[in-house]
PDB file of C-alpha atoms (C1' of nucleotides) in Angstrom:
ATOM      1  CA  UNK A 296     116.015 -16.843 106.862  1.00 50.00           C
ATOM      2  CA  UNK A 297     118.606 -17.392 109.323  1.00 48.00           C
ATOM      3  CA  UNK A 298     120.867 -20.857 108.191  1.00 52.00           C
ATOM      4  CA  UNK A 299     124.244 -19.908 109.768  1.00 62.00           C
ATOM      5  CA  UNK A 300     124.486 -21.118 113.541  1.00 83.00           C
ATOM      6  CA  UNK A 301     125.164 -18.202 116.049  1.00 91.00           C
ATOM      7  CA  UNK A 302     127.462 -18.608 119.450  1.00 94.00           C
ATOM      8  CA  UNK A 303     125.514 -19.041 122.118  1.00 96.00           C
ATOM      9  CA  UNK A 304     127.114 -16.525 123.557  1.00 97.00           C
ATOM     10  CA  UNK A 305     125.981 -14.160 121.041  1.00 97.00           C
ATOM     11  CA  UNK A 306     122.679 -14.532 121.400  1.00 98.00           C
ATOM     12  CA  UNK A 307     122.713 -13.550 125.252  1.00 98.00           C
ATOM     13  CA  UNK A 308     125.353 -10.429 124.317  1.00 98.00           C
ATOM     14  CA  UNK A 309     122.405  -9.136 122.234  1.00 98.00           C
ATOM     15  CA  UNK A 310     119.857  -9.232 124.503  1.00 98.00           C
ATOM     16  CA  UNK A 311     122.337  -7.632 127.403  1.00 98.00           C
ATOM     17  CA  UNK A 312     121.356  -4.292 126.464  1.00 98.00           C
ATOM     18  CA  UNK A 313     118.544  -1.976 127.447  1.00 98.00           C
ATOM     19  CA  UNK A 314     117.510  -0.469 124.267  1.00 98.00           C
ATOM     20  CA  UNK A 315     117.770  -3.922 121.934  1.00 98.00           C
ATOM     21  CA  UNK A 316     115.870  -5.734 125.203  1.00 98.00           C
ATOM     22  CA  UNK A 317     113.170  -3.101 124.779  1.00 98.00           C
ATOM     23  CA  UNK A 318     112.839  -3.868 121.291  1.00 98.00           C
ATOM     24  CA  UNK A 319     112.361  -7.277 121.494  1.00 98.00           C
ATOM     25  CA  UNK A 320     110.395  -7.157 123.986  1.00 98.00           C
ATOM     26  CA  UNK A 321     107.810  -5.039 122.136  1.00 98.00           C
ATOM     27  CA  UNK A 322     107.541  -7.476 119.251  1.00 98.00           C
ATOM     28  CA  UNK A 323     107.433 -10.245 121.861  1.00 98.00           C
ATOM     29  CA  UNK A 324     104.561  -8.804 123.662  1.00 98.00           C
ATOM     30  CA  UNK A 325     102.819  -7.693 120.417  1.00 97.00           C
ATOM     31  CA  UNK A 326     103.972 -10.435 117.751  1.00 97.00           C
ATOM     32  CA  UNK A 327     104.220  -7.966 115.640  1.00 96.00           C
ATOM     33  CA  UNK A 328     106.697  -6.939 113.034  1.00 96.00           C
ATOM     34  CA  UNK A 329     107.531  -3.487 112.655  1.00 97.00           C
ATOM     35  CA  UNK A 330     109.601  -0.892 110.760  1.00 97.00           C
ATOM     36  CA  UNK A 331     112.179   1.675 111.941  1.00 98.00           C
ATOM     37  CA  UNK A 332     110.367   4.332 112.080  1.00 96.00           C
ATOM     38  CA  UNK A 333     107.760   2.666 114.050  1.00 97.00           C
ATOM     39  CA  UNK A 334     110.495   1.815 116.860  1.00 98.00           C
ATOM     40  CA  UNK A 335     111.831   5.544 116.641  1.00 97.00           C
ATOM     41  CA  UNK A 336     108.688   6.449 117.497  1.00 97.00           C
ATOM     42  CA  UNK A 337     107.733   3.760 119.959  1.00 97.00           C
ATOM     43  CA  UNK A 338     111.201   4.005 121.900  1.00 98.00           C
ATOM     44  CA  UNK A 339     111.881   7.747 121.528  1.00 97.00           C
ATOM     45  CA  UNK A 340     115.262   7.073 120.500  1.00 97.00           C
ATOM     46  CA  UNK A 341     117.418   8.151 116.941  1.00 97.00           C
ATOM     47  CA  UNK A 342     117.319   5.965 114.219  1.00 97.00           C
ATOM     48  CA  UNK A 343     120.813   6.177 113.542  1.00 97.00           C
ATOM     49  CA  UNK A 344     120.891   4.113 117.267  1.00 98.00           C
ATOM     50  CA  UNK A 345     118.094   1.813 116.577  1.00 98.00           C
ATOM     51  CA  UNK A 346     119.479   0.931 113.471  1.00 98.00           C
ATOM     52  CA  UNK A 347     122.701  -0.441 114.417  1.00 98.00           C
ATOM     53  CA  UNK A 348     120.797  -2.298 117.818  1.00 98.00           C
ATOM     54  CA  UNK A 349     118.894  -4.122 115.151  1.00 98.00           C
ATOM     55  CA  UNK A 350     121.814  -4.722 113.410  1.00 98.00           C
ATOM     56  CA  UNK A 351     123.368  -6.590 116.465  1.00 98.00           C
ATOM     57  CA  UNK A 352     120.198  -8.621 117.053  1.00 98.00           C
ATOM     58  CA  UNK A 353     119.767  -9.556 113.178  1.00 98.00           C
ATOM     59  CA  UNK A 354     123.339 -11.148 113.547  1.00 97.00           C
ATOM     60  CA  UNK A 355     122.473 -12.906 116.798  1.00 97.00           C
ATOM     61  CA  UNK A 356     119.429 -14.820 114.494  1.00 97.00           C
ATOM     62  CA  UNK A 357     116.803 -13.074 116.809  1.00 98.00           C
ATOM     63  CA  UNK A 358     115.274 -10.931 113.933  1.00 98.00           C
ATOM     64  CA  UNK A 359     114.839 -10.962 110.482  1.00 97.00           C
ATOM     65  CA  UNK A 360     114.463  -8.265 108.027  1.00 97.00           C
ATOM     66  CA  UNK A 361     112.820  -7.751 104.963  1.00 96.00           C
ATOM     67  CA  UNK A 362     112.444  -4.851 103.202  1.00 96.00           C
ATOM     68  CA  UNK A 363     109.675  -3.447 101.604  1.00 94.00           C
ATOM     69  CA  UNK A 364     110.326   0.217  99.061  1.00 93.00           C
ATOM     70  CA  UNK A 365     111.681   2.650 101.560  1.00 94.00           C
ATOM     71  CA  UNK A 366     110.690   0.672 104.758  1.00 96.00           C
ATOM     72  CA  UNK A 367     112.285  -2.653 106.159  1.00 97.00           C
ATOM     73  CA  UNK A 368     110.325  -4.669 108.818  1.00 98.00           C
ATOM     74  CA  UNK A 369     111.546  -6.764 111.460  1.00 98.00           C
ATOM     75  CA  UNK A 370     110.230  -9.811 113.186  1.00 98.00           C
ATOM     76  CA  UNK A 371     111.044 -12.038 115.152  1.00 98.00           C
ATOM     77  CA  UNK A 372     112.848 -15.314 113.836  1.00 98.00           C
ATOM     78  CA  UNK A 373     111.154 -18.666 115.371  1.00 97.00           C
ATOM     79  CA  UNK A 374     112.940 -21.186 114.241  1.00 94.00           C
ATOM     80  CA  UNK A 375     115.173 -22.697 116.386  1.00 95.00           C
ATOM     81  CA  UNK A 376     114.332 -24.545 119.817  1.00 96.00           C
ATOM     82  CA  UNK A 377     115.915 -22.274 121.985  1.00 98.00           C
ATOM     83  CA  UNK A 378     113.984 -19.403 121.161  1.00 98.00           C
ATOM     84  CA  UNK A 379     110.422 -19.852 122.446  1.00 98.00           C
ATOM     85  CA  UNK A 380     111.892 -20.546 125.886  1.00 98.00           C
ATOM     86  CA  UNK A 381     113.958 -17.038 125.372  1.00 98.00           C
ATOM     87  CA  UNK A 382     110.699 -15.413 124.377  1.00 98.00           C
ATOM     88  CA  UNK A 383     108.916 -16.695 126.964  1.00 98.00           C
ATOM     89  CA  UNK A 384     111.888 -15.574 129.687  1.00 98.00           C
ATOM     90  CA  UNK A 385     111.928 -12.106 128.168  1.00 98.00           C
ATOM     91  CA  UNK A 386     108.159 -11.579 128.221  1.00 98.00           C
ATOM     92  CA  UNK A 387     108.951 -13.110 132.097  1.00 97.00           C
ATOM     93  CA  UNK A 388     110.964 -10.206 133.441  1.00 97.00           C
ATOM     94  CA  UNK A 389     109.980  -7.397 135.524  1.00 96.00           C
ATOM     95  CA  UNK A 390     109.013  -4.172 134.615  1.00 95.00           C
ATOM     96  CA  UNK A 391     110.695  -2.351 136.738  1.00 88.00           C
ATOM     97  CA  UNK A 392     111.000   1.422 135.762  1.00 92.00           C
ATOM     98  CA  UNK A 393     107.661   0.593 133.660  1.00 95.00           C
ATOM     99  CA  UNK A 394     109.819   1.856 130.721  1.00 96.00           C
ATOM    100  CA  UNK A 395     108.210  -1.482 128.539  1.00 97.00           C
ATOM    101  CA  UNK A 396     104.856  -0.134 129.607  1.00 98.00           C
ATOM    102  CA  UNK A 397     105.600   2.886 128.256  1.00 98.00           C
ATOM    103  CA  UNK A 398     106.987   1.596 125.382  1.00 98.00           C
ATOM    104  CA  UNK A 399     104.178  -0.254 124.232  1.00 98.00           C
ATOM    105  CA  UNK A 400     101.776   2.197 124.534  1.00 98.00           C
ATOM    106  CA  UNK A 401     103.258   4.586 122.158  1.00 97.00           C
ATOM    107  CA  UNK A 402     103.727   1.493 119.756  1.00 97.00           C
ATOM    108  CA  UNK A 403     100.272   0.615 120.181  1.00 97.00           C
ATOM    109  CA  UNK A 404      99.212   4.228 119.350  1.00 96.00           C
ATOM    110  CA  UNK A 405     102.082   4.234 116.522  1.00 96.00           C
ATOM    111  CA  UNK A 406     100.347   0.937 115.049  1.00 95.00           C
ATOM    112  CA  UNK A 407      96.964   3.061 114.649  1.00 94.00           C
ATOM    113  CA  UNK A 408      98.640   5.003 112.102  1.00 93.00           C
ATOM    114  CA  UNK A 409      98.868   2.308 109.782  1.00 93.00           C
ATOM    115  CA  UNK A 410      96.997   1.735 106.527  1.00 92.00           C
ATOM    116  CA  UNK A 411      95.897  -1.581 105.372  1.00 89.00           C
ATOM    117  CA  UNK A 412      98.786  -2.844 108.140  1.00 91.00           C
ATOM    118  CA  UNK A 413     101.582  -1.477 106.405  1.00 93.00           C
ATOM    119  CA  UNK A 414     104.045   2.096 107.642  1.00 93.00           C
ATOM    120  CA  UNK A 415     103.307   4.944 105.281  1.00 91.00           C
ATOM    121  CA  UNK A 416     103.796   7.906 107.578  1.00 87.00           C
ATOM    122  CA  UNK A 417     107.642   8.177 108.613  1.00 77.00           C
ATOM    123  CA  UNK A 418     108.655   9.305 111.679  1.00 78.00           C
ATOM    124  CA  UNK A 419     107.173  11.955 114.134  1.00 80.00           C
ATOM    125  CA  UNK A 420     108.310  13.278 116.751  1.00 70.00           C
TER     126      UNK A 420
ATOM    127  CA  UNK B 171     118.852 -15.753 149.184  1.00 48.00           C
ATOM    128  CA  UNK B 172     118.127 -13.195 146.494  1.00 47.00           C
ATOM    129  CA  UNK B 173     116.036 -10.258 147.833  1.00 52.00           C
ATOM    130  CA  UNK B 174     117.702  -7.542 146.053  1.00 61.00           C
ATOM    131  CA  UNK B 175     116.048  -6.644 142.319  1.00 83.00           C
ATOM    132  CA  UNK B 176     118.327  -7.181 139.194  1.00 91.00           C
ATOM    133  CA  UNK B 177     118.096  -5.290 135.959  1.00 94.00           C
ATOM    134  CA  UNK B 178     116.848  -7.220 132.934  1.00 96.00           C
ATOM    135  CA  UNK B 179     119.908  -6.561 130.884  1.00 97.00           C
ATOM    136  CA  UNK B 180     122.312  -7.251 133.641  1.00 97.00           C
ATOM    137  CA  UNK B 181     120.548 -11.424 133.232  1.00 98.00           C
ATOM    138  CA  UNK B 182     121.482 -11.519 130.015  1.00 98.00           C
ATOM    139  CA  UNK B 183     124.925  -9.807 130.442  1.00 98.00           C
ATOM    140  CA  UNK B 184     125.684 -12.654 132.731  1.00 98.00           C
ATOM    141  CA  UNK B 185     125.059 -15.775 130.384  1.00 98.00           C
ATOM    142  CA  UNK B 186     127.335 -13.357 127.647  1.00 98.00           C
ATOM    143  CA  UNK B 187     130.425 -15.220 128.086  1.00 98.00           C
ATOM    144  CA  UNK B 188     131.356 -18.908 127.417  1.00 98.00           C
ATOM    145  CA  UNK B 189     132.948 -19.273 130.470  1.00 98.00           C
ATOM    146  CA  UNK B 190     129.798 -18.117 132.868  1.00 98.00           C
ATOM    147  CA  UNK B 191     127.875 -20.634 130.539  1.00 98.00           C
ATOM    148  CA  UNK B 192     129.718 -23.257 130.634  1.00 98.00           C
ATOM    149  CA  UNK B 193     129.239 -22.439 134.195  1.00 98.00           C
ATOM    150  CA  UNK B 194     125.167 -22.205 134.613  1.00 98.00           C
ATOM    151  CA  UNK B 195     124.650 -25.308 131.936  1.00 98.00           C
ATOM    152  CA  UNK B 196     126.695 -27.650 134.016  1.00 98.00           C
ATOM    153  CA  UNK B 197     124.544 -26.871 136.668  1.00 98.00           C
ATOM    154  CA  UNK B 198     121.613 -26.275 134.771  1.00 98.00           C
ATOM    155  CA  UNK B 199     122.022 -30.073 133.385  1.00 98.00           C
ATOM    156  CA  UNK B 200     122.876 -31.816 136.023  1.00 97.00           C
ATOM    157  CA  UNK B 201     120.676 -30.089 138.898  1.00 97.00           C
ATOM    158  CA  UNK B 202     123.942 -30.261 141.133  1.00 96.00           C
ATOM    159  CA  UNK B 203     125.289 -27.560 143.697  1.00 96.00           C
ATOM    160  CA  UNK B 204     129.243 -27.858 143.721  1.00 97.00           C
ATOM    161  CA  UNK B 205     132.384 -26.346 144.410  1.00 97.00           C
ATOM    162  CA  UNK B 206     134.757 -23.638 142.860  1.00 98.00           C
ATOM    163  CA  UNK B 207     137.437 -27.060 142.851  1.00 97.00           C
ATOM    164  CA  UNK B 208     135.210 -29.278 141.089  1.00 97.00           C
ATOM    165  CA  UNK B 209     134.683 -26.644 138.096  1.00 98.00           C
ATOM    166  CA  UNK B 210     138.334 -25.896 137.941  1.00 97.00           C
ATOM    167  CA  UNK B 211     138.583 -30.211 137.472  1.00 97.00           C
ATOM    168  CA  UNK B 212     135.438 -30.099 134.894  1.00 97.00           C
ATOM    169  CA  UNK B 213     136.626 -26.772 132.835  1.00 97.00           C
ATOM    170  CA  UNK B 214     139.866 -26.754 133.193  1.00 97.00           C
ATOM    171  CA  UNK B 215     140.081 -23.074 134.259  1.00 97.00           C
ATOM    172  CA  UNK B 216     142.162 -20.803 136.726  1.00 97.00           C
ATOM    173  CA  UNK B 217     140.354 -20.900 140.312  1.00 97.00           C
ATOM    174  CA  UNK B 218     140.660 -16.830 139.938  1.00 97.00           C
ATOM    175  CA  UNK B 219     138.718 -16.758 136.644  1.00 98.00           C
ATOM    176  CA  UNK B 220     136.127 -18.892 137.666  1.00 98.00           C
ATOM    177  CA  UNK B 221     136.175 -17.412 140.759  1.00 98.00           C
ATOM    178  CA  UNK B 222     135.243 -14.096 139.322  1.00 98.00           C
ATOM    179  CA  UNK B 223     132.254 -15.125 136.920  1.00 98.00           C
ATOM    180  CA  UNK B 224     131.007 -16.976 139.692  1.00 98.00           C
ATOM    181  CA  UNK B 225     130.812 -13.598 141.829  1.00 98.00           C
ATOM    182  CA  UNK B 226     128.983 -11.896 137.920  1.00 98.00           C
ATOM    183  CA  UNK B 227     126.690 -15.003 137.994  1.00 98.00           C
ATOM    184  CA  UNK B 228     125.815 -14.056 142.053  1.00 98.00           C
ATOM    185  CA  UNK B 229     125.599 -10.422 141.238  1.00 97.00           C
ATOM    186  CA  UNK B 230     123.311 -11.344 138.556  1.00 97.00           C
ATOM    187  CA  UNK B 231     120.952 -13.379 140.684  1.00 97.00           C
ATOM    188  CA  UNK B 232     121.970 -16.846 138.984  1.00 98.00           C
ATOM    189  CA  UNK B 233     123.649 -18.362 141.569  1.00 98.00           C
ATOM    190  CA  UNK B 234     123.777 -18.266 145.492  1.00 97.00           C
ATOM    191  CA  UNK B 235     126.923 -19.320 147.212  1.00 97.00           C
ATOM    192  CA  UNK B 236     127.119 -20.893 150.784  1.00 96.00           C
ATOM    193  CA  UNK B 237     130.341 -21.487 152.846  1.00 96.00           C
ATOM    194  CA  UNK B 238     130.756 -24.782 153.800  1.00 94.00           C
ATOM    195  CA  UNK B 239     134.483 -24.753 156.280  1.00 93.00           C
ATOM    196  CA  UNK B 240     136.613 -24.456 153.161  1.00 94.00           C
ATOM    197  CA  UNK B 241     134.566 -24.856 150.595  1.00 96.00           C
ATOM    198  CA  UNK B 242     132.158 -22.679 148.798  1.00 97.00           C
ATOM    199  CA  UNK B 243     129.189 -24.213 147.206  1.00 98.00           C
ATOM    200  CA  UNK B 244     127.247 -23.134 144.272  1.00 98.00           C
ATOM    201  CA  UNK B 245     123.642 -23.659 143.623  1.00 98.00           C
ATOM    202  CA  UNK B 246     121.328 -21.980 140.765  1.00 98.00           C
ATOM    203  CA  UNK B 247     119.245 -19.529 142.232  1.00 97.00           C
ATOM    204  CA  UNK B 248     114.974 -20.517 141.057  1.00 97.00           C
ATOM    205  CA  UNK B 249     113.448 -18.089 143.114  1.00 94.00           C
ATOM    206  CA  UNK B 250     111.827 -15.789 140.335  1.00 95.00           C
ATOM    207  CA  UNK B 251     109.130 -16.621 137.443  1.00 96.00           C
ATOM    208  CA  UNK B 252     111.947 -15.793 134.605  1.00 97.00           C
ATOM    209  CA  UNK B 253     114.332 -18.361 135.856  1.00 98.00           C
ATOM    210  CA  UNK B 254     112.451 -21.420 134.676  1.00 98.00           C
ATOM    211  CA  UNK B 255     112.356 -20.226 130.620  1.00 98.00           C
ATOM    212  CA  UNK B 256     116.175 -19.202 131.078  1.00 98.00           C
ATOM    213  CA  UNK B 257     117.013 -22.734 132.415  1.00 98.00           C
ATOM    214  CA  UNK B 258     115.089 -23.937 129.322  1.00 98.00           C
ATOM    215  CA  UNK B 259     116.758 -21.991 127.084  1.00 98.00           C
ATOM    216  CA  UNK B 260     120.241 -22.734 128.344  1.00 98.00           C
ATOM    217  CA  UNK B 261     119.258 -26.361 127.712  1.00 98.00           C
ATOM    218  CA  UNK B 262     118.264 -26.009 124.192  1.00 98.00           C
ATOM    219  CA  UNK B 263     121.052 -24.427 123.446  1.00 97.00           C
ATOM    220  CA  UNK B 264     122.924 -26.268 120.449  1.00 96.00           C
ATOM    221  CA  UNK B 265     126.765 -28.045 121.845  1.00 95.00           C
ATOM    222  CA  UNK B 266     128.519 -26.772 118.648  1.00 88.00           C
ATOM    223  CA  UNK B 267     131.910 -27.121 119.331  1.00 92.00           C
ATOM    224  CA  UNK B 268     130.974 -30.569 121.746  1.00 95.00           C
ATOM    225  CA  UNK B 269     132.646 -27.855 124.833  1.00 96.00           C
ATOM    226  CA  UNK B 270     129.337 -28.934 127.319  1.00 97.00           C
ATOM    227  CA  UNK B 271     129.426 -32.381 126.445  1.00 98.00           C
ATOM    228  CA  UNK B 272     133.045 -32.582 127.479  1.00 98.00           C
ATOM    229  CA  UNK B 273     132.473 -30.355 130.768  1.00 98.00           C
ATOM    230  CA  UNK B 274     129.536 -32.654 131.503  1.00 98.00           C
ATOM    231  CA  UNK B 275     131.988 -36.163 131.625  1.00 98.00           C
ATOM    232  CA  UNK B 276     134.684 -34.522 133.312  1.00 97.00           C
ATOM    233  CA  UNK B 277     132.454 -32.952 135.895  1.00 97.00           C
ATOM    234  CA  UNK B 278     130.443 -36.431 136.570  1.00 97.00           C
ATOM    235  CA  UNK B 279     133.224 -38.503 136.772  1.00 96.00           C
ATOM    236  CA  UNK B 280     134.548 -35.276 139.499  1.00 96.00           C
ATOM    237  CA  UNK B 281     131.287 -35.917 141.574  1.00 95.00           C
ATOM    238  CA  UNK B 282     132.556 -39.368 141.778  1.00 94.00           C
ATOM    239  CA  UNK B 283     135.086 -38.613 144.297  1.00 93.00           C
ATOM    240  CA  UNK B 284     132.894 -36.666 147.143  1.00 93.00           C
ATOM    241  CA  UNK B 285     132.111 -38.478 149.895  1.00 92.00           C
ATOM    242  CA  UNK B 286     128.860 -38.094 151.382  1.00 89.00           C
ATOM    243  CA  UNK B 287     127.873 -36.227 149.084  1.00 91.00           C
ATOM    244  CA  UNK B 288     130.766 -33.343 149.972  1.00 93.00           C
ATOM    245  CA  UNK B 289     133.555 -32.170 148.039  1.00 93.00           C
ATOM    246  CA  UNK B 290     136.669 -33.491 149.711  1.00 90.00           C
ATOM    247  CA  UNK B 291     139.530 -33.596 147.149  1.00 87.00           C
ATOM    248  CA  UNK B 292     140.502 -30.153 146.390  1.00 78.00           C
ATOM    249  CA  UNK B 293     141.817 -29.191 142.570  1.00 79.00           C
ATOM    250  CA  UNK B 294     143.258 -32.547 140.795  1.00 80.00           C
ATOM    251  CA  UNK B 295     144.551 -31.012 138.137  1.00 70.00           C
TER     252      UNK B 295
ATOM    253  C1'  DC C  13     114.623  14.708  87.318  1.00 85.56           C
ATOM    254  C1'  DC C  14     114.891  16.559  91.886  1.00 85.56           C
ATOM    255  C1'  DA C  15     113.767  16.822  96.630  1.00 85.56           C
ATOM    256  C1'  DA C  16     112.270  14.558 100.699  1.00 85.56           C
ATOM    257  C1'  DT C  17     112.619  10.799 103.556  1.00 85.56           C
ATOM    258  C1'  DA C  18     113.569   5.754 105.484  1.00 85.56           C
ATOM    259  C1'  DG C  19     117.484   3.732 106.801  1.00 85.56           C
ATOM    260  C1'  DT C  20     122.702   2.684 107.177  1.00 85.56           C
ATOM    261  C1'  DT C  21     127.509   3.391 108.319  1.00 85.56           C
ATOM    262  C1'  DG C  22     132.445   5.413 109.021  1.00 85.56           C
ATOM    263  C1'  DC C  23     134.851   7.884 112.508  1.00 85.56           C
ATOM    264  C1'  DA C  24     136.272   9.404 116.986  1.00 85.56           C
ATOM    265  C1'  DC C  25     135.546   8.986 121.657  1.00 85.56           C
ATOM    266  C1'  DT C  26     134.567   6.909 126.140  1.00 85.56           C
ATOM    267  C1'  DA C  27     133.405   3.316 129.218  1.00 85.56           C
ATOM    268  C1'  DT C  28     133.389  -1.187 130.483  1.00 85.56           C
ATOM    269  C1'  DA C  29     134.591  -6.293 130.414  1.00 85.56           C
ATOM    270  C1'  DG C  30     137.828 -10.161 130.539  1.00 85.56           C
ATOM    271  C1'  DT C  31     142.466 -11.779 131.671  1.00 85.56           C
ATOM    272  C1'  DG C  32     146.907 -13.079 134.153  1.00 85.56           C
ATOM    273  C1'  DC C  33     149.836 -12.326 137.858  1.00 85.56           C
ATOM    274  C1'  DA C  34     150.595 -12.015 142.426  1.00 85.56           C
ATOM    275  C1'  DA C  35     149.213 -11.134 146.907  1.00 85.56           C
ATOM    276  C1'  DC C  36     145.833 -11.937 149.975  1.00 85.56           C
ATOM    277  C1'  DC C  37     142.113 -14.049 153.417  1.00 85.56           C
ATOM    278  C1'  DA C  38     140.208 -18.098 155.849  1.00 85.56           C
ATOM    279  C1'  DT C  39     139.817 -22.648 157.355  1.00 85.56           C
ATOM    280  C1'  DG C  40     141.343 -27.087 159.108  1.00 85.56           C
ATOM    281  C1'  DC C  41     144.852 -30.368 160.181  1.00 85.56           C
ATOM    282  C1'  DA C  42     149.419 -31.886 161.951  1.00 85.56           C
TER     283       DA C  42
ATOM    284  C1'  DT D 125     150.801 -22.522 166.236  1.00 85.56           C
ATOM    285  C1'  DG D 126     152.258 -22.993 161.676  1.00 85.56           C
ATOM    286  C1'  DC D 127     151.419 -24.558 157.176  1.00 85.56           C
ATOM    287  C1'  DA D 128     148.848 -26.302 153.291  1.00 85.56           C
ATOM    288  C1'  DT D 129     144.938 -25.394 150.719  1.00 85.56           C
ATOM    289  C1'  DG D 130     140.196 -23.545 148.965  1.00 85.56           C
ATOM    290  C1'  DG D 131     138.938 -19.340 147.475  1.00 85.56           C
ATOM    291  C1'  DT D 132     139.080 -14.114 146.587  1.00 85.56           C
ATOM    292  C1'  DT D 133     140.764  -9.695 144.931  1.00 85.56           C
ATOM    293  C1'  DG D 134     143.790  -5.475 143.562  1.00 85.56           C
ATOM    294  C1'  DC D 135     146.367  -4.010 139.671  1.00 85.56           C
ATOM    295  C1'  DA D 136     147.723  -3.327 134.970  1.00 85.56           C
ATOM    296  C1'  DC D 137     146.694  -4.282 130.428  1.00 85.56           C
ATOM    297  C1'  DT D 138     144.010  -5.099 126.225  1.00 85.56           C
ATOM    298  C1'  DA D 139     139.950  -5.611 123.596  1.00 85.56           C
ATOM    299  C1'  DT D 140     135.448  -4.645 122.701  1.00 85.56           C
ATOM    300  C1'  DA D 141     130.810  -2.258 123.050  1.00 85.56           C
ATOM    301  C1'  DG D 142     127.819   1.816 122.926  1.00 85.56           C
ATOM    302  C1'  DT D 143     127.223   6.609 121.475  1.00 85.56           C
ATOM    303  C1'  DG D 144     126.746  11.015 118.662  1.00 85.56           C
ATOM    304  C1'  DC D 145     127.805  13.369 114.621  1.00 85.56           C
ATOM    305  C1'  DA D 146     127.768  13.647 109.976  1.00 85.56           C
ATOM    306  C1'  DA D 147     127.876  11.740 105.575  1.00 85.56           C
ATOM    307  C1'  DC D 148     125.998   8.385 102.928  1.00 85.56           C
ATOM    308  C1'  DT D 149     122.534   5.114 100.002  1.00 85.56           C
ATOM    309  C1'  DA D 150     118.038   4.059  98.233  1.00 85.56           C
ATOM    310  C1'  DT D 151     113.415   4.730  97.186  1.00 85.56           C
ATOM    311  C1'  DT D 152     109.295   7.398  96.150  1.00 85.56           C
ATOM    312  C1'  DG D 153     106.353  11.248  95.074  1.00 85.56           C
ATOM    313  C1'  DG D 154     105.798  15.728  92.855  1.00 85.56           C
TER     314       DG D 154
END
DNA sequence: CCAATAGTTGCACTATAGTGCAACCATGCA
DNA sequence: TGCATGGTTGCACTATAGTGCAACTATTGG
């Protein structure tokens, strides 16, 4: 639960980057939470890089992160006024090089994989 | 006018500095076009700095500039479906530090000396 | 208990952003 | 026409952000 206020600032910095906007524009398009492997997957990017972007945007109070055994999921944090007007700007943008498209389509298929809505089969590709 | 097609990130890169939203909430706030002047008088900044994230906030799509004989005014840009949440959010952002609340004052009682509605004055301070 | 696997992080490197100074352009008025 | 003034920009400098590699932790299943 995020208690400690954030710089505005911050919370802009973290979404000024391709690869953490992707990501949070999946779970704003989906509502769902998700794991890293999931986002590996979904993204086509190393963990090692998705990782640290989730980091960033866990500090900015735009995700939280719980972990479950050997996977942690990430959602999207709600609670302050600011961000359902942020959500609804992100899901607002153009898709320009219909890399979100993309993007959501392999999380979509990624999400099949799931039993009883929980991760269990690591990452692919 | 704002033909030209921004990248996503490049939004959110703009609002990732104090200064550029100090910038966009005075204006976002009050509903006001003004002057570079009249933010040096309200922010108490170099004319080259703000000068400079005023050219980022352009660049960005934000703002669009006009020349007015030797003044330049600034206007936010609403010409695209994401602009209306991002004005929302920039007004629900929290005044921690009471830095907008201070710009605010000192920019009203600046608007107090145009005449006809023009900037006339030139930097005060 | 050991190996495999989900996830994190230190380090080195590169690229980019923000700043101040000073010089500059452009407009209008005396 | 010359000067004051609103505004912009080139340059040098510093700080910070993003990346890949490799080493690391932690958890689970055999």
């Amino acid at each position: 639960m995020q208690i400690i206020t954030v710089q505005p600032e911050a919370i802009f910095q973290a979404l000024a980057d391709e690869t953490r906007l992707r990501i949070i524009r999946l779970m704003v398009t989906t509502g769902e939470e998700c794991c890293l492997c999931e986002l590996v997957d979904s993204l086509l990017e190393p963990s090692y890089k998705l990782s640290r972007h989730l980091k960033i945007l866990r500090q900015a109070g735009l995700l939280s992160s719980q972990k479950e055994g050997r996977w942690v999921y990430h959602r999207l944090v709600m609670e302050a006024s600011y961000l359902e007007p942020l959500h609804a700007t992100v899901q607002a943008l153009p898709d320009l090089d219909e890399v979100y498209s993309a993007d959501l389509k392999r999380f979509h298929e990624r999400l099949c994989l799931r039993e009883e809505g929980r991760c269990r089969v690591g990452i692919l590709t």
